[in-house]
Coordinates of C-alpha atoms and ligand atoms in Angstrom, one line a residue:
M241 CA -109.9 -24.0 -19.3
P242 CA -106.6 -24.9 -17.9
R243 CA -104.2 -27.2 -19.3
P244 CA -105.2 -30.8 -18.7
L245 CA -101.9 -31.7 -17.1
L246 CA -102.4 -32.4 -13.4
A247 CA -100.3 -34.1 -10.8
T248 CA -102.6 -35.8 -8.3
I249 CA -100.9 -36.3 -4.8
D250 CA -102.4 -39.1 -2.8
I251 CA -102.0 -38.4 1.0
A252 CA -103.2 -41.8 1.7
A253 CA -100.2 -43.4 -0.2
L254 CA -97.5 -41.5 1.8
Q255 CA -99.3 -42.6 4.8
H256 CA -99.3 -46.2 3.8
N257 CA -95.7 -45.9 2.7
L258 CA -94.9 -44.7 5.9
A259 CA -96.3 -47.7 7.7
V260 CA -94.4 -50.0 5.3
A261 CA -91.0 -48.2 6.5
K262 CA -92.0 -48.8 10.3
T263 CA -93.0 -52.7 9.5
C264 CA -89.5 -52.7 7.6
A265 CA -88.0 -51.5 11.0
P266 CA -90.5 -52.1 13.6
T267 CA -88.0 -51.0 16.7
A268 CA -86.7 -47.9 15.0
K269 CA -87.9 -44.4 15.0
V270 CA -88.6 -42.7 11.6
W271 CA -87.0 -39.6 10.2
A272 CA -89.3 -39.2 7.4
V273 CA -87.4 -37.6 4.6
L274 CA -89.2 -34.3 3.0
K275 CA -86.2 -32.3 1.4
A276 CA -87.0 -31.0 -2.1
N277 CA -90.3 -29.9 -1.3
A278 CA -91.1 -33.5 -0.2
Y279 CA -89.5 -34.7 -3.4
G280 CA -92.0 -32.5 -5.3
H281 CA -94.9 -33.4 -3.6
G282 CA -95.5 -30.1 -1.5
L283 CA -93.8 -29.7 2.1
E284 CA -97.5 -29.1 3.6
R285 CA -98.7 -32.2 2.0
G286 CA -95.6 -34.3 3.0
M287 CA -96.0 -33.0 6.5
R288 CA -99.8 -34.3 6.8
G289 CA -98.7 -37.5 4.8
F290 CA -96.0 -38.3 7.5
A291 CA -98.0 -37.2 10.5
A292 CA -97.0 -40.8 12.2
A293 CA -93.4 -40.1 11.7
D294 CA -91.2 -39.6 14.8
G295 CA -89.6 -36.8 13.0
L296 CA -89.3 -35.2 9.7
G297 CA -85.5 -34.6 7.8
L298 CA -84.8 -32.4 5.2
I299 CA -82.1 -29.9 3.9
E300 CA -83.7 -26.4 3.7
V301 CA -83.4 -24.3 6.9
E302 CA -86.4 -22.2 5.8
G303 CA -88.3 -25.2 5.0
A304 CA -87.5 -26.5 8.7
A305 CA -88.9 -23.3 10.1
R306 CA -91.9 -23.3 7.8
L307 CA -92.8 -26.9 9.0
R308 CA -92.9 -25.6 12.9
E309 CA -95.1 -22.5 11.5
L310 CA -97.2 -25.0 10.2
G311 CA -97.8 -26.7 13.6
W312 CA -95.2 -29.7 13.4
Q313 CA -94.2 -30.2 17.2
K314 CA -92.1 -33.2 16.9
P315 CA -88.5 -33.3 15.9
I316 CA -87.1 -31.9 12.7
L317 CA -83.4 -32.7 11.6
L318 CA -81.3 -30.5 9.0
L319 CA -79.6 -33.4 7.3
E320 CA -76.5 -31.3 5.9
G321 CA -76.8 -29.0 9.1
V322 CA -76.4 -25.4 8.8
F323 CA -74.7 -23.3 5.9
E324 CA -74.1 -20.4 7.8
A325 CA -73.5 -19.1 11.5
A326 CA -76.9 -17.1 11.4
D327 CA -79.1 -20.3 10.5
L328 CA -77.9 -21.4 14.3
Q329 CA -80.4 -18.8 15.5
V330 CA -83.2 -20.1 13.5
V331 CA -82.5 -23.3 14.6
A332 CA -82.4 -22.8 18.4
A333 CA -85.3 -20.6 18.0
H334 CA -87.4 -23.4 16.4
G335 CA -85.8 -26.4 18.3
I336 CA -84.5 -27.9 15.1
E337 CA -81.8 -30.3 15.2
I338 CA -79.0 -30.2 12.9
A339 CA -76.1 -32.6 11.3
V340 CA -72.5 -31.7 11.9
H341 CA -70.3 -33.1 9.3
C342 CA -67.3 -30.8 9.2
A343 CA -65.1 -28.8 11.4
E344 CA -66.4 -25.4 10.1
Q345 CA -69.7 -26.3 11.4
I346 CA -68.1 -27.1 14.8
A347 CA -66.6 -23.6 14.8
M348 CA -69.8 -22.0 14.0
L349 CA -71.3 -23.8 17.1
E350 CA -68.3 -22.7 19.4
Q351 CA -68.6 -19.3 18.3
T352 CA -72.5 -18.9 18.5
N353 CA -74.2 -17.3 21.8
L354 CA -77.7 -19.1 21.6
S355 CA -80.8 -18.7 23.7
S356 CA -81.1 -22.2 23.7
Q357 CA -79.4 -25.7 23.2
I358 CA -79.3 -27.4 19.9
D359 CA -79.3 -31.3 19.5
V360 CA -76.9 -32.4 16.8
H361 CA -76.1 -35.4 14.9
L362 CA -72.5 -36.2 14.2
K363 CA -71.9 -37.5 10.9
L364 CA -69.4 -40.1 9.7
N365 CA -68.1 -40.5 6.4
S366 CA -67.9 -44.0 6.6
G367 CA -66.8 -44.6 2.8
M368 CA -69.2 -42.7 0.4
N369 CA -66.8 -39.6 0.7
R370 CA -69.7 -37.1 0.6
L371 CA -70.3 -35.3 3.9
G372 CA -68.9 -36.3 7.3
F373 CA -65.6 -36.7 9.4
K374 CA -63.1 -39.4 8.4
P375 CA -63.3 -42.2 11.1
A376 CA -59.6 -41.1 12.2
A377 CA -61.2 -37.7 13.0
F378 CA -64.6 -38.7 14.5
R379 CA -63.5 -39.0 18.1
A380 CA -61.7 -35.7 18.0
A381 CA -64.9 -33.9 16.7
Y382 CA -67.2 -35.6 19.1
E383 CA -64.8 -34.6 22.1
R384 CA -64.8 -31.1 20.7
L385 CA -68.9 -30.9 20.4
R386 CA -68.9 -32.1 24.1
T387 CA -67.2 -28.9 25.2
I388 CA -69.5 -26.5 23.4
P389 CA -72.2 -24.8 25.8
A390 CA -74.8 -24.6 22.6
V391 CA -74.7 -28.2 22.4
R392 CA -77.1 -30.5 23.9
N393 CA -77.4 -34.2 23.0
I394 CA -75.2 -35.7 20.4
A395 CA -76.4 -38.3 18.0
F396 CA -74.5 -40.3 15.2
M397 CA -75.4 -40.7 11.7
T398 CA -73.8 -41.9 8.2
H399 CA -75.0 -42.4 5.1
F400 CA -74.5 -45.4 2.8
A401 CA -73.2 -45.3 -0.9
N402 CA -74.3 -48.7 -2.1
A403 CA -77.4 -50.1 -0.2
E404 CA -79.3 -50.9 -3.1
H405 CA -76.6 -52.5 -5.3
A406 CA -74.9 -55.5 -3.2
A407 CA -73.2 -56.4 -6.1
N408 CA -71.5 -52.9 -6.9
P409 CA -67.5 -53.3 -7.0
G410 CA -67.4 -50.1 -4.9
M411 CA -67.7 -49.8 -1.0
P412 CA -70.0 -52.3 0.3
L413 CA -72.7 -51.5 3.0
S414 CA -71.2 -54.2 5.4
E415 CA -67.7 -52.3 5.5
Q416 CA -69.7 -49.0 6.0
V417 CA -71.7 -50.5 9.0
A418 CA -68.5 -51.8 10.6
R419 CA -66.8 -48.3 10.1
F420 CA -69.5 -46.8 12.0
D421 CA -69.9 -49.3 14.7
A422 CA -66.1 -49.0 15.3
A423 CA -66.0 -45.1 15.4
T424 CA -69.4 -44.9 17.7
V425 CA -68.2 -47.9 19.9
N426 CA -69.1 -47.0 23.7
L427 CA -70.5 -43.5 22.8
V428 CA -74.1 -42.7 24.3
G429 CA -76.4 -41.2 21.8
S430 CA -79.0 -42.7 19.1
R431 CA -77.7 -43.9 15.7
S432 CA -79.2 -43.6 12.3
L433 CA -77.7 -45.0 9.3
S434 CA -80.6 -46.2 6.7
N435 CA -81.9 -44.3 3.8
S436 CA -84.9 -46.0 1.9
A437 CA -82.6 -48.8 0.4
A438 CA -81.0 -49.8 3.4
T439 CA -84.3 -49.8 5.1
L440 CA -85.9 -52.1 2.5
L441 CA -83.0 -54.4 1.8
H442 CA -81.1 -54.7 5.1
A443 CA -83.4 -54.6 8.2
E444 CA -80.6 -55.6 10.3
V445 CA -78.8 -52.3 10.2
A446 CA -81.9 -50.3 11.2
A447 CA -80.3 -48.8 14.6
D448 CA -82.7 -46.4 16.4
W449 CA -83.7 -44.1 13.5
I450 CA -84.2 -44.7 10.0
R451 CA -84.1 -41.9 7.4
P452 CA -86.4 -43.2 4.6
G453 CA -87.0 -40.6 1.6
I454 CA -88.0 -42.2 -1.7
M455 CA -89.9 -45.2 -0.5
L456 CA -92.5 -42.9 1.1
Y457 CA -93.4 -41.4 -2.4
G458 CA -93.8 -44.9 -3.4
A459 CA -90.8 -45.3 -5.8
T460 CA -87.6 -47.7 -5.0
P461 CA -83.7 -46.6 -5.7
G462 CA -83.5 -50.0 -7.6
V463 CA -83.4 -53.8 -7.5
K464 CA -87.2 -54.7 -6.9
T465 CA -90.1 -52.6 -8.1
A466 CA -92.1 -50.5 -5.6
A467 CA -95.2 -52.8 -5.9
Q468 CA -92.9 -56.0 -5.0
F469 CA -92.2 -54.0 -1.8
G470 CA -95.8 -53.1 -1.1
L471 CA -95.2 -49.4 -2.0
R472 CA -98.0 -47.2 -3.4
P473 CA -97.4 -44.2 -6.1
A474 CA -98.1 -41.1 -4.2
M475 CA -97.6 -38.5 -7.2
T476 CA -99.6 -39.6 -10.5
L477 CA -98.9 -37.3 -13.6
T478 CA -101.9 -37.2 -16.0
S479 CA -103.1 -35.4 -19.0
E480 CA -104.6 -35.7 -22.1
L481 CA -104.3 -36.2 -25.9
I482 CA -104.5 -32.6 -27.5
G483 CA -104.0 -33.8 -31.0
I484 CA -103.7 -36.6 -33.3
Q485 CA -101.7 -37.0 -36.4
E486 CA -102.3 -39.9 -39.3
I487 CA -98.8 -40.1 -40.6
A488 CA -97.3 -42.2 -43.7
A489 CA -94.4 -44.4 -43.8
G490 CA -91.4 -42.2 -44.1
D491 CA -93.0 -39.2 -42.4
S492 CA -91.0 -37.7 -39.2
V493 CA -92.2 -36.6 -35.8
G494 CA -91.3 -33.8 -33.6
Y495 CA -88.1 -31.5 -33.4
G496 CA -85.1 -32.9 -35.1
S497 CA -87.2 -35.6 -37.0
R498 CA -85.8 -38.1 -34.8
F499 CA -88.7 -40.6 -35.3
I500 CA -89.3 -41.9 -38.4
A501 CA -92.5 -44.1 -39.2
D502 CA -92.0 -47.4 -40.9
R503 CA -95.4 -47.6 -41.6
P504 CA -98.8 -45.5 -41.7
M505 CA -99.7 -44.9 -38.2
R506 CA -101.4 -42.4 -35.7
V507 CA -99.5 -40.3 -33.2
G508 CA -101.0 -38.6 -30.6
V509 CA -99.9 -35.1 -29.0
V510 CA -100.0 -35.1 -25.2
A511 CA -100.0 -31.8 -23.1
C512 CA -96.8 -32.5 -21.1
G513 CA -93.5 -31.2 -22.1
Y514 CA -89.9 -30.7 -20.5
A515 CA -91.0 -27.6 -19.0
D516 CA -93.5 -29.5 -17.0
G517 CA -90.6 -31.5 -15.5
Y518 CA -91.3 -34.6 -18.1
P519 CA -87.6 -35.5 -18.8
R520 CA -86.1 -34.0 -22.2
H521 CA -83.9 -37.2 -22.7
A522 CA -86.8 -39.5 -22.5
P523 CA -86.1 -41.4 -26.0
T524 CA -88.3 -43.1 -28.3
G525 CA -89.9 -46.2 -26.2
T526 CA -90.2 -44.6 -23.1
P527 CA -93.5 -46.0 -21.7
V528 CA -96.7 -43.8 -21.3
L529 CA -100.3 -44.8 -20.7
V530 CA -103.2 -43.4 -23.3
D531 CA -106.6 -44.6 -22.4
G532 CA -105.3 -47.0 -20.2
V533 CA -103.1 -48.7 -22.6
K534 CA -99.4 -48.8 -22.5
T535 CA -97.7 -47.4 -25.6
R536 CA -94.6 -45.3 -26.2
V537 CA -93.3 -41.9 -26.7
V538 CA -92.1 -41.3 -30.1
G539 CA -89.6 -38.4 -31.1
N540 CA -88.1 -35.9 -29.2
V541 CA -89.8 -34.4 -26.0
S542 CA -90.5 -30.7 -26.7
M543 CA -91.1 -28.0 -24.5
D544 CA -94.9 -28.3 -23.8
M545 CA -95.7 -31.5 -25.7
I546 CA -94.8 -35.2 -26.3
N547 CA -96.0 -37.3 -29.0
V548 CA -97.0 -41.0 -28.4
D549 CA -97.8 -44.0 -30.6
L550 CA -101.3 -44.5 -31.2
S551 CA -101.0 -47.8 -33.4
T552 CA -102.3 -50.0 -30.6
I553 CA -104.9 -47.6 -29.2
P554 CA -107.5 -47.1 -32.3
Q555 CA -109.9 -45.6 -29.8
A556 CA -107.9 -42.8 -28.9
R557 CA -109.2 -39.5 -29.8
V558 CA -108.4 -36.0 -28.6
G559 CA -109.4 -35.9 -24.9
S560 CA -108.3 -39.2 -24.3
P561 CA -106.8 -39.5 -20.7
V562 CA -103.0 -40.0 -20.6
T563 CA -100.9 -41.1 -17.6
L564 CA -97.2 -39.9 -17.7
W565 CA -96.2 -41.6 -14.4
G566 CA -97.8 -42.5 -11.2
E567 CA -100.9 -45.1 -10.6
G568 CA -100.6 -47.6 -13.5
L569 CA -97.4 -46.7 -14.8
P570 CA -94.6 -46.8 -12.0
I571 CA -92.3 -43.7 -12.0
D572 CA -89.2 -46.0 -11.9
E573 CA -89.9 -47.4 -15.2
V574 CA -90.1 -44.3 -16.8
A575 CA -87.1 -42.8 -15.3
Q576 CA -85.2 -46.0 -16.4
A577 CA -86.3 -45.5 -19.8
A578 CA -85.3 -42.0 -19.6
G579 CA -81.7 -42.7 -18.2
T580 CA -82.4 -41.3 -14.5
V581 CA -84.0 -42.1 -11.2
G582 CA -87.6 -41.4 -10.0
Y583 CA -86.2 -39.0 -7.6
E584 CA -85.2 -36.6 -10.1
L585 CA -88.6 -36.8 -12.1
M586 CA -90.5 -36.2 -9.0
C587 CA -88.4 -33.3 -7.6
A588 CA -88.4 -31.8 -11.1
L589 CA -92.1 -31.2 -11.3
A590 CA -92.5 -27.6 -12.3
Q591 CA -94.3 -24.8 -10.8
R592 CA -96.7 -24.7 -13.5
V593 CA -98.4 -28.0 -13.0
R594 CA -101.7 -27.8 -11.4
V595 CA -101.3 -30.2 -8.1
V596 CA -104.5 -31.7 -6.8
E597 CA -104.8 -33.7 -3.7
R598 CA -106.8 -37.1 -3.4
Ligands
LIG62 C1 -82.0 -37.8 1.1 C2 -81.5 -38.6 2.3 C3 -82.1 -39.4 2.7 C4 -83.0 -40.4 1.9 O1 -83.0 -41.3 0.9 P1 -83.8 -41.9 0.1 O2 -82.7 -42.6 -0.6 O3 -84.4 -40.8 -0.6 O4 -84.4 -42.7 1.1 C5 -81.6 -40.0 4.1 N1 -80.6 -39.4 4.6 C6 -79.8 -38.5 4.2 C7 -78.9 -38.0 4.9 C8 -80.5 -37.9 2.9 O5 -79.7 -36.8 2.3

């Protein structure tokens, strides 16, 4: 018997969420982002779920090559471009497009000798101060790219720091858009700005291509819930109770005795722990479903187990079904309780967790 812990990936939910993204930006093309093993869902499953996308975006060069081997024929974009000159051979051989965000990457293109040309996406640092050329250096980078024989089309991209938080004190989306528009004025080439948050909340900046990621997996970067946007969870993590303890007032639970019962209660033991990708920092109170009833984690998360409060679930017994996140319990709710984001939980799904499709 395998451990009862199971991640179920709903391909139809991936398809549905992609359709939601397209509805948000009906005139834009879509780079479906499937970096990090399709946010933990599996690259090949992501490819199938996003078959209707116009292109696939990711970070990993070997992942991009694998998508070609799996039969993906539409565009592929490396969102951080190449990491070393040798990657350019792989990119050219597979017809992969690349971001160009720094002078070193331009130098690699200048010095390479390729059998075919590459389409590039020149990245503007419009205020996030992560990757990209500053506005003042953007035109010169563009002109330099134009002279390189290995470069075919030049497109333009930037990335938002605060698309999900209009009230943030930092760099506002509108300022980043204004800088992008100014930097690319009169230049011919397709433009892409929007991540999921911008896709969902700022339809007006959709431009030629959008780059949604997290929304396609049925989670949101904040503000409203995924369900309010009509998104469906693509990953549901389920397990079972493998033990039950009856404890008395004053008894403690788990490592460090971090939870102490204030009354007699039943505590369930779930086969899922931090070695499976469950967040170790999830505190007492983190939501979990047992037998379809919402209850809470109690005590410290262990490597292979968590404890849950069964006070309100008298029918719970060994073998009762448990949902850690997904259908019936939004991953965003669990993430928020654990002080993280749905992205991290999905991506951290461990190798040892069995994965099935539905
Ligand atoms: C990850 C990523 C995205 C997608 O972001 P989400 O918040 O998951 O929608 C878009 N563009 C770039 C450059 C990225 O790295």
